[in-house]
Amino acid sequence: LDPTYAKVHVAQATVLEQLGRGPEAIVHLRQAIAIRPDLAEAHGNLAIALEAAGRPDEALVHYRETVRLLPEDPR
């Protein structure tokens, strides 16, 4: 796996979330965004992970970025 490929980090984060390892998932999602700031999927998943971690203010920033990047997405 190429660690410089943002979607690899998103996939790793998904698995980590499923395993109940939210804090580690957040790290991978932040890495994905560092690589590709325009990756709406990473922002959306990070928003969900941050909200689940009890960090709604941080989550809101990423929910807004998701909407900005994908205004037509009904999520």
mmCIF file of N, CA, C and O in Angstrom:
data_model
loop_
_atom_site.group_PDB
_atom_site.id
_atom_site.type_symbol
_atom_site.label_atom_id
_atom_site.label_comp_id
_atom_site.label_asym_id
_atom_site.label_seq_id
_atom_site.Cartn_x
_atom_site.Cartn_y
_atom_site.Cartn_z
ATOM 1 N N LEU A 1 0.835 -1.185 0.000
ATOM 2 C CA LEU A 1 0.000 0.000 0.000
ATOM 3 C C LEU A 1 0.871 1.235 0.000
ATOM 4 O O LEU A 1 1.868 1.309 0.707
ATOM 5 N N ASP A 2 0.458 2.219 -0.766
ATOM 6 C CA ASP A 2 1.207 3.460 -0.891
ATOM 7 C C ASP A 2 0.733 4.456 0.165
ATOM 8 O O ASP A 2 -0.392 4.957 0.088
ATOM 9 N N PRO A 3 1.559 4.777 1.168
ATOM 10 C CA PRO A 3 1.133 5.689 2.233
ATOM 11 C C PRO A 3 0.953 7.127 1.778
ATOM 12 O O PRO A 3 0.461 7.959 2.540
ATOM 13 N N THR A 4 1.341 7.427 0.537
ATOM 14 C CA THR A 4 1.127 8.782 0.031
ATOM 15 C C THR A 4 -0.170 8.876 -0.776
ATOM 16 O O THR A 4 -0.456 9.917 -1.345
ATOM 17 N N TYR A 5 -0.930 7.823 -0.810
ATOM 18 C CA TYR A 5 -2.195 7.774 -1.523
ATOM 19 C C TYR A 5 -3.310 7.990 -0.499
ATOM 20 O O TYR A 5 -3.517 7.160 0.397
ATOM 21 N N ALA A 6 -4.018 9.094 -0.596
ATOM 22 C CA ALA A 6 -4.998 9.494 0.415
ATOM 23 C C ALA A 6 -6.072 8.441 0.655
ATOM 24 O O ALA A 6 -6.475 8.200 1.797
ATOM 25 N N LYS A 7 -6.530 7.795 -0.411
ATOM 26 C CA LYS A 7 -7.623 6.831 -0.244
ATOM 27 C C LYS A 7 -7.197 5.598 0.550
ATOM 28 O O LYS A 7 -8.037 4.930 1.150
ATOM 29 N N VAL A 8 -5.909 5.313 0.602
ATOM 30 C CA VAL A 8 -5.428 4.223 1.456
ATOM 31 C C VAL A 8 -5.689 4.580 2.909
ATOM 32 O O VAL A 8 -6.134 3.750 3.700
ATOM 33 N N HIS A 9 -5.436 5.821 3.271
ATOM 34 C CA HIS A 9 -5.679 6.265 4.647
ATOM 35 C C HIS A 9 -7.171 6.241 4.983
ATOM 36 O O HIS A 9 -7.554 5.865 6.092
ATOM 37 N N VAL A 10 -8.008 6.611 4.014
ATOM 38 C CA VAL A 10 -9.455 6.563 4.234
ATOM 39 C C VAL A 10 -9.892 5.117 4.465
ATOM 40 O O VAL A 10 -10.671 4.831 5.379
ATOM 41 N N ALA A 11 -9.370 4.192 3.680
ATOM 42 C CA ALA A 11 -9.717 2.779 3.836
ATOM 43 C C ALA A 11 -9.236 2.248 5.184
ATOM 44 O O ALA A 11 -9.970 1.521 5.867
ATOM 45 N N GLN A 12 -8.021 2.608 5.570
ATOM 46 C CA GLN A 12 -7.509 2.175 6.874
ATOM 47 C C GLN A 12 -8.376 2.727 7.995
ATOM 48 O O GLN A 12 -8.674 2.029 8.967
ATOM 49 N N ALA A 13 -8.789 3.969 7.860
ATOM 50 C CA ALA A 13 -9.634 4.585 8.884
ATOM 51 C C ALA A 13 -10.969 3.860 9.003
ATOM 52 O O ALA A 13 -11.471 3.655 10.114
ATOM 53 N N THR A 14 -11.520 3.450 7.880
ATOM 54 C CA THR A 14 -12.791 2.725 7.897
ATOM 55 C C THR A 14 -12.659 1.430 8.685
ATOM 56 O O THR A 14 -13.500 1.115 9.534
ATOM 57 N N VAL A 15 -11.603 0.692 8.441
ATOM 58 C CA VAL A 15 -11.371 -0.562 9.159
ATOM 59 C C VAL A 15 -11.160 -0.284 10.648
ATOM 60 O O VAL A 15 -11.724 -0.974 11.509
ATOM 61 N N LEU A 16 -10.362 0.716 10.955
ATOM 62 C CA LEU A 16 -10.110 1.047 12.358
ATOM 63 C C LEU A 16 -11.393 1.444 13.084
ATOM 64 O O LEU A 16 -11.608 1.041 14.231
ATOM 65 N N GLU A 17 -12.245 2.210 12.423
ATOM 66 C CA GLU A 17 -13.536 2.575 13.025
ATOM 67 C C GLU A 17 -14.361 1.325 13.315
ATOM 68 O O GLU A 17 -14.968 1.206 14.374
ATOM 69 N N GLN A 18 -14.386 0.384 12.372
ATOM 70 C CA GLN A 18 -15.153 -0.845 12.551
ATOM 71 C C GLN A 18 -14.610 -1.673 13.708
ATOM 72 O O GLN A 18 -15.350 -2.419 14.348
ATOM 73 N N LEU A 19 -13.326 -1.533 13.975
ATOM 74 C CA LEU A 19 -12.699 -2.250 15.086
ATOM 75 C C LEU A 19 -12.814 -1.497 16.409
ATOM 76 O O LEU A 19 -12.296 -1.942 17.428
ATOM 77 N N GLY A 20 -13.465 -0.342 16.379
ATOM 78 C CA GLY A 20 -13.628 0.445 17.592
ATOM 79 C C GLY A 20 -12.396 1.249 17.967
ATOM 80 O O GLY A 20 -12.224 1.611 19.120
ATOM 81 N N ARG A 21 -11.561 1.517 16.989
ATOM 82 C CA ARG A 21 -10.307 2.246 17.235
ATOM 83 C C ARG A 21 -10.389 3.639 16.608
ATOM 84 O O ARG A 21 -9.597 4.026 15.759
ATOM 85 N N GLY A 22 -11.399 4.395 17.082
ATOM 86 C CA GLY A 22 -11.688 5.713 16.548
ATOM 87 C C GLY A 22 -10.523 6.691 16.558
ATOM 88 O O GLY A 22 -10.288 7.371 15.560
ATOM 89 N N PRO A 23 -9.778 6.795 17.663
ATOM 90 C CA PRO A 23 -8.666 7.747 17.674
ATOM 91 C C PRO A 23 -7.628 7.467 16.574
ATOM 92 O O PRO A 23 -7.103 8.405 15.962
ATOM 93 N N GLU A 24 -7.368 6.214 16.303
ATOM 94 C CA GLU A 24 -6.423 5.865 15.243
ATOM 95 C C GLU A 24 -7.014 6.187 13.871
ATOM 96 O O GLU A 24 -6.304 6.623 12.964
ATOM 97 N N ALA A 25 -8.312 5.990 13.736
ATOM 98 C CA ALA A 25 -8.983 6.320 12.479
ATOM 99 C C ALA A 25 -8.868 7.817 12.202
ATOM 100 O O ALA A 25 -8.613 8.226 11.059
ATOM 101 N N ILE A 26 -9.032 8.623 13.229
ATOM 102 C CA ILE A 26 -8.926 10.077 13.084
ATOM 103 C C ILE A 26 -7.547 10.458 12.565
ATOM 104 O O ILE A 26 -7.415 11.309 11.686
ATOM 105 N N VAL A 27 -6.518 9.809 13.069
ATOM 106 C CA VAL A 27 -5.149 10.091 12.599
ATOM 107 C C VAL A 27 -5.045 9.824 11.101
ATOM 108 O O VAL A 27 -4.504 10.641 10.348
ATOM 109 N N HIS A 28 -5.561 8.703 10.650
ATOM 110 C CA HIS A 28 -5.480 8.361 9.227
ATOM 111 C C HIS A 28 -6.301 9.312 8.364
ATOM 112 O O HIS A 28 -5.875 9.683 7.264
ATOM 113 N N LEU A 29 -7.445 9.719 8.858
ATOM 114 C CA LEU A 29 -8.259 10.654 8.085
ATOM 115 C C LEU A 29 -7.578 12.014 7.979
ATOM 116 O O LEU A 29 -7.616 12.661 6.933
ATOM 117 N N ARG A 30 -6.920 12.438 9.037
ATOM 118 C CA ARG A 30 -6.168 13.693 8.973
ATOM 119 C C ARG A 30 -4.997 13.564 7.979
ATOM 120 O O ARG A 30 -4.680 14.516 7.264
ATOM 121 N N GLN A 31 -4.383 12.393 7.926
ATOM 122 C CA GLN A 31 -3.303 12.182 6.957
ATOM 123 C C GLN A 31 -3.845 12.238 5.535
ATOM 124 O O GLN A 31 -3.211 12.808 4.643
ATOM 125 N N ALA A 32 -5.004 11.647 5.323
ATOM 126 C CA ALA A 32 -5.623 11.689 3.992
ATOM 127 C C ALA A 32 -5.887 13.124 3.567
ATOM 128 O O ALA A 32 -5.614 13.508 2.418
ATOM 129 N N ILE A 33 -6.386 13.931 4.480
ATOM 130 C CA ILE A 33 -6.682 15.329 4.170
ATOM 131 C C ILE A 33 -5.399 16.117 3.933
ATOM 132 O O ILE A 33 -5.363 17.006 3.075
ATOM 133 N N ALA A 34 -4.342 15.778 4.645
ATOM 134 C CA ALA A 34 -3.059 16.453 4.416
ATOM 135 C C ALA A 34 -2.544 16.177 3.001
ATOM 136 O O ALA A 34 -1.964 17.046 2.358
ATOM 137 N N ILE A 35 -2.793 14.965 2.525
ATOM 138 C CA ILE A 35 -2.360 14.586 1.185
ATOM 139 C C ILE A 35 -3.280 15.189 0.130
ATOM 140 O O ILE A 35 -2.818 15.709 -0.883
ATOM 141 N N ARG A 36 -4.595 15.097 0.375
ATOM 142 C CA ARG A 36 -5.589 15.587 -0.594
ATOM 143 C C ARG A 36 -6.658 16.389 0.125
ATOM 144 O O ARG A 36 -7.695 15.858 0.530
ATOM 145 N N PRO A 37 -6.417 17.672 0.321
ATOM 146 C CA PRO A 37 -7.389 18.515 1.023
ATOM 147 C C PRO A 37 -8.750 18.595 0.331
ATOM 148 O O PRO A 37 -9.737 18.971 0.964
ATOM 149 N N ASP A 38 -8.814 18.214 -0.934
ATOM 150 C CA ASP A 38 -10.071 18.271 -1.684
ATOM 151 C C ASP A 38 -10.857 16.959 -1.652
ATOM 152 O O ASP A 38 -11.865 16.827 -2.340
ATOM 153 N N LEU A 39 -10.438 16.007 -0.841
ATOM 154 C CA LEU A 39 -11.095 14.695 -0.789
ATOM 155 C C LEU A 39 -12.280 14.754 0.179
ATOM 156 O O LEU A 39 -12.137 14.600 1.395
ATOM 157 N N ALA A 40 -13.454 14.983 -0.376
ATOM 158 C CA ALA A 40 -14.671 15.150 0.430
ATOM 159 C C ALA A 40 -14.945 13.935 1.302
ATOM 160 O O ALA A 40 -15.392 14.081 2.447
ATOM 161 N N GLU A 41 -14.682 12.753 0.789
ATOM 162 C CA GLU A 41 -14.918 11.518 1.554
ATOM 163 C C GLU A 41 -14.134 11.529 2.864
ATOM 164 O O GLU A 41 -14.653 11.135 3.916
ATOM 165 N N ALA A 42 -12.901 11.992 2.820
ATOM 166 C CA ALA A 42 -12.080 12.052 4.033
ATOM 167 C C ALA A 42 -12.644 13.059 5.023
ATOM 168 O O ALA A 42 -12.702 12.791 6.225
ATOM 169 N N HIS A 43 -13.075 14.215 4.530
ATOM 170 C CA HIS A 43 -13.671 15.219 5.418
ATOM 171 C C HIS A 43 -14.958 14.693 6.052
ATOM 172 O O HIS A 43 -15.179 14.872 7.254
ATOM 173 N N GLY A 44 -15.792 14.059 5.247
ATOM 174 C CA GLY A 44 -17.047 13.523 5.770
ATOM 175 C C GLY A 44 -16.823 12.449 6.818
ATOM 176 O O GLY A 44 -17.462 12.449 7.875
ATOM 177 N N ASN A 45 -15.910 11.540 6.525
ATOM 178 C CA ASN A 45 -15.620 10.471 7.488
ATOM 179 C C ASN A 45 -14.970 11.027 8.752
ATOM 180 O O ASN A 45 -15.248 10.553 9.853
ATOM 181 N N LEU A 46 -14.119 12.031 8.587
ATOM 182 C CA LEU A 46 -13.498 12.645 9.765
ATOM 183 C C LEU A 46 -14.550 13.346 10.603
ATOM 184 O O LEU A 46 -14.520 13.254 11.837
ATOM 185 N N ALA A 47 -15.490 14.005 9.975
ATOM 186 C CA ALA A 47 -16.570 14.658 10.722
ATOM 187 C C ALA A 47 -17.333 13.643 11.561
ATOM 188 O O ALA A 47 -17.595 13.875 12.758
ATOM 189 N N ILE A 48 -17.663 12.516 10.977
ATOM 190 C CA ILE A 48 -18.403 11.467 11.690
ATOM 191 C C ILE A 48 -17.566 10.925 12.850
ATOM 192 O O ILE A 48 -18.065 10.746 13.961
ATOM 193 N N ALA A 49 -16.288 10.682 12.596
ATOM 194 C CA ALA A 49 -15.405 10.139 13.642
ATOM 195 C C ALA A 49 -15.228 11.136 14.789
ATOM 196 O O ALA A 49 -15.237 10.749 15.962
ATOM 197 N N LEU A 50 -15.078 12.405 14.450
ATOM 198 C CA LEU A 50 -14.917 13.426 15.493
ATOM 199 C C LEU A 50 -16.199 13.572 16.315
ATOM 200 O O LEU A 50 -16.143 13.716 17.544
ATOM 201 N N GLU A 51 -17.333 13.517 15.641
ATOM 202 C CA GLU A 51 -18.598 13.594 16.369
ATOM 203 C C GLU A 51 -18.744 12.413 17.319
ATOM 204 O O GLU A 51 -19.138 12.577 18.477
ATOM 205 N N ALA A 52 -18.399 11.225 16.852
ATOM 206 C CA ALA A 52 -18.468 10.029 17.693
ATOM 207 C C ALA A 52 -17.515 10.126 18.878
ATOM 208 O O ALA A 52 -17.780 9.557 19.942
ATOM 209 N N ALA A 53 -16.421 10.860 18.694
ATOM 210 C CA ALA A 53 -15.434 11.034 19.760
ATOM 211 C C ALA A 53 -15.814 12.174 20.716
ATOM 212 O O ALA A 53 -15.041 12.508 21.612
ATOM 213 N N GLY A 54 -16.979 12.769 20.500
ATOM 214 C CA GLY A 54 -17.434 13.834 21.386
ATOM 215 C C GLY A 54 -16.784 15.176 21.099
ATOM 216 O O GLY A 54 -16.642 15.998 22.005
ATOM 217 N N ARG A 55 -16.419 15.405 19.838
ATOM 218 C CA ARG A 55 -15.760 16.649 19.441
ATOM 219 C C ARG A 55 -16.589 17.339 18.352
ATOM 220 O O ARG A 55 -16.167 17.469 17.204
ATOM 221 N N PRO A 56 -17.810 17.779 18.711
ATOM 222 C CA PRO A 56 -18.730 18.309 17.704
ATOM 223 C C PRO A 56 -18.250 19.586 17.016
ATOM 224 O O PRO A 56 -18.558 19.793 15.840
ATOM 225 N N ASP A 57 -17.530 20.441 17.715
ATOM 226 C CA ASP A 57 -17.058 21.679 17.086
ATOM 227 C C ASP A 57 -16.072 21.382 15.962
ATOM 228 O O ASP A 57 -16.134 21.989 14.893
ATOM 229 N N GLU A 58 -15.167 20.446 16.210
ATOM 230 C CA GLU A 58 -14.220 20.045 15.166
ATOM 231 C C GLU A 58 -14.952 19.339 14.023
ATOM 232 O O GLU A 58 -14.625 19.526 12.852
ATOM 233 N N ALA A 59 -15.939 18.514 14.382
ATOM 234 C CA ALA A 59 -16.709 17.785 13.374
ATOM 235 C C ALA A 59 -17.416 18.754 12.438
ATOM 236 O O ALA A 59 -17.429 18.544 11.216
ATOM 237 N N LEU A 60 -17.971 19.818 12.990
ATOM 238 C CA LEU A 60 -18.716 20.780 12.185
ATOM 239 C C LEU A 60 -17.852 21.396 11.084
ATOM 240 O O LEU A 60 -18.317 21.593 9.960
ATOM 241 N N VAL A 61 -16.595 21.660 11.386
ATOM 242 C CA VAL A 61 -15.670 22.210 10.388
ATOM 243 C C VAL A 61 -15.584 21.267 9.188
ATOM 244 O O VAL A 61 -15.630 21.703 8.026
ATOM 245 N N HIS A 62 -15.499 19.980 9.455
ATOM 246 C CA HIS A 62 -15.335 19.006 8.369
ATOM 247 C C HIS A 62 -16.662 18.697 7.671
ATOM 248 O O HIS A 62 -16.666 18.416 6.475
ATOM 249 N N TYR A 63 -17.783 18.778 8.408
ATOM 250 C CA TYR A 63 -19.079 18.656 7.734
ATOM 251 C C TYR A 63 -19.242 19.799 6.733
ATOM 252 O O TYR A 63 -19.658 19.596 5.598
ATOM 253 N N ARG A 64 -18.880 20.999 7.156
ATOM 254 C CA ARG A 64 -18.993 22.157 6.260
ATOM 255 C C ARG A 64 -18.089 22.019 5.037
ATOM 256 O O ARG A 64 -18.478 22.375 3.930
ATOM 257 N N GLU A 65 -16.889 21.504 5.251
ATOM 258 C CA GLU A 65 -15.969 21.322 4.127
ATOM 259 C C GLU A 65 -16.507 20.263 3.157
ATOM 260 O O GLU A 65 -16.380 20.410 1.942
ATOM 261 N N THR A 66 -17.124 19.240 3.688
ATOM 262 C CA THR A 66 -17.723 18.209 2.836
ATOM 263 C C THR A 66 -18.806 18.820 1.951
ATOM 264 O O THR A 66 -18.851 18.569 0.745
ATOM 265 N N VAL A 67 -19.652 19.637 2.546
ATOM 266 C CA VAL A 67 -20.727 20.283 1.781
ATOM 267 C C VAL A 67 -20.142 21.247 0.754
ATOM 268 O O VAL A 67 -20.627 21.339 -0.375
ATOM 269 N N ARG A 68 -19.094 21.950 1.116
ATOM 270 C CA ARG A 68 -18.468 22.871 0.172
ATOM 271 C C ARG A 68 -17.907 22.117 -1.037
ATOM 272 O O ARG A 68 -18.058 22.532 -2.180
ATOM 273 N N LEU A 69 -17.294 20.966 -0.768
ATOM 274 C CA LEU A 69 -16.678 20.190 -1.843
ATOM 275 C C LEU A 69 -17.704 19.417 -2.670
ATOM 276 O O LEU A 69 -17.482 19.188 -3.857
ATOM 277 N N LEU A 70 -18.795 19.009 -2.031
ATOM 278 C CA LEU A 70 -19.834 18.224 -2.726
ATOM 279 C C LEU A 70 -21.205 18.807 -2.449
ATOM 280 O O LEU A 70 -22.034 18.188 -1.783
ATOM 281 N N PRO A 71 -21.496 19.997 -2.932
ATOM 282 C CA PRO A 71 -22.782 20.624 -2.607
ATOM 283 C C PRO A 71 -24.001 19.848 -3.111
ATOM 284 O O PRO A 71 -25.084 19.974 -2.556
ATOM 285 N N GLU A 72 -23.805 19.006 -4.127
ATOM 286 C CA GLU A 72 -24.939 18.250 -4.662
ATOM 287 C C GLU A 72 -25.179 16.939 -3.928
ATOM 288 O O GLU A 72 -26.182 16.263 -4.165
ATOM 289 N N ASP A 73 -24.304 16.544 -3.023
ATOM 290 C CA ASP A 73 -24.427 15.291 -2.293
ATOM 291 C C ASP A 73 -25.495 15.444 -1.190
ATOM 292 O O ASP A 73 -25.366 16.312 -0.342
ATOM 293 N N PRO A 74 -26.541 14.616 -1.192
ATOM 294 C CA PRO A 74 -27.631 14.775 -0.217
ATOM 295 C C PRO A 74 -27.292 14.356 1.206
ATOM 296 O O PRO A 74 -28.093 14.554 2.098
ATOM 297 N N ARG A 75 -26.094 13.762 1.423
ATOM 298 C CA ARG A 75 -25.775 13.349 2.793
ATOM 299 C C ARG A 75 -25.760 14.560 3.636
ATOM 300 O O ARG A 75 -25.623 14.884 4.615
#
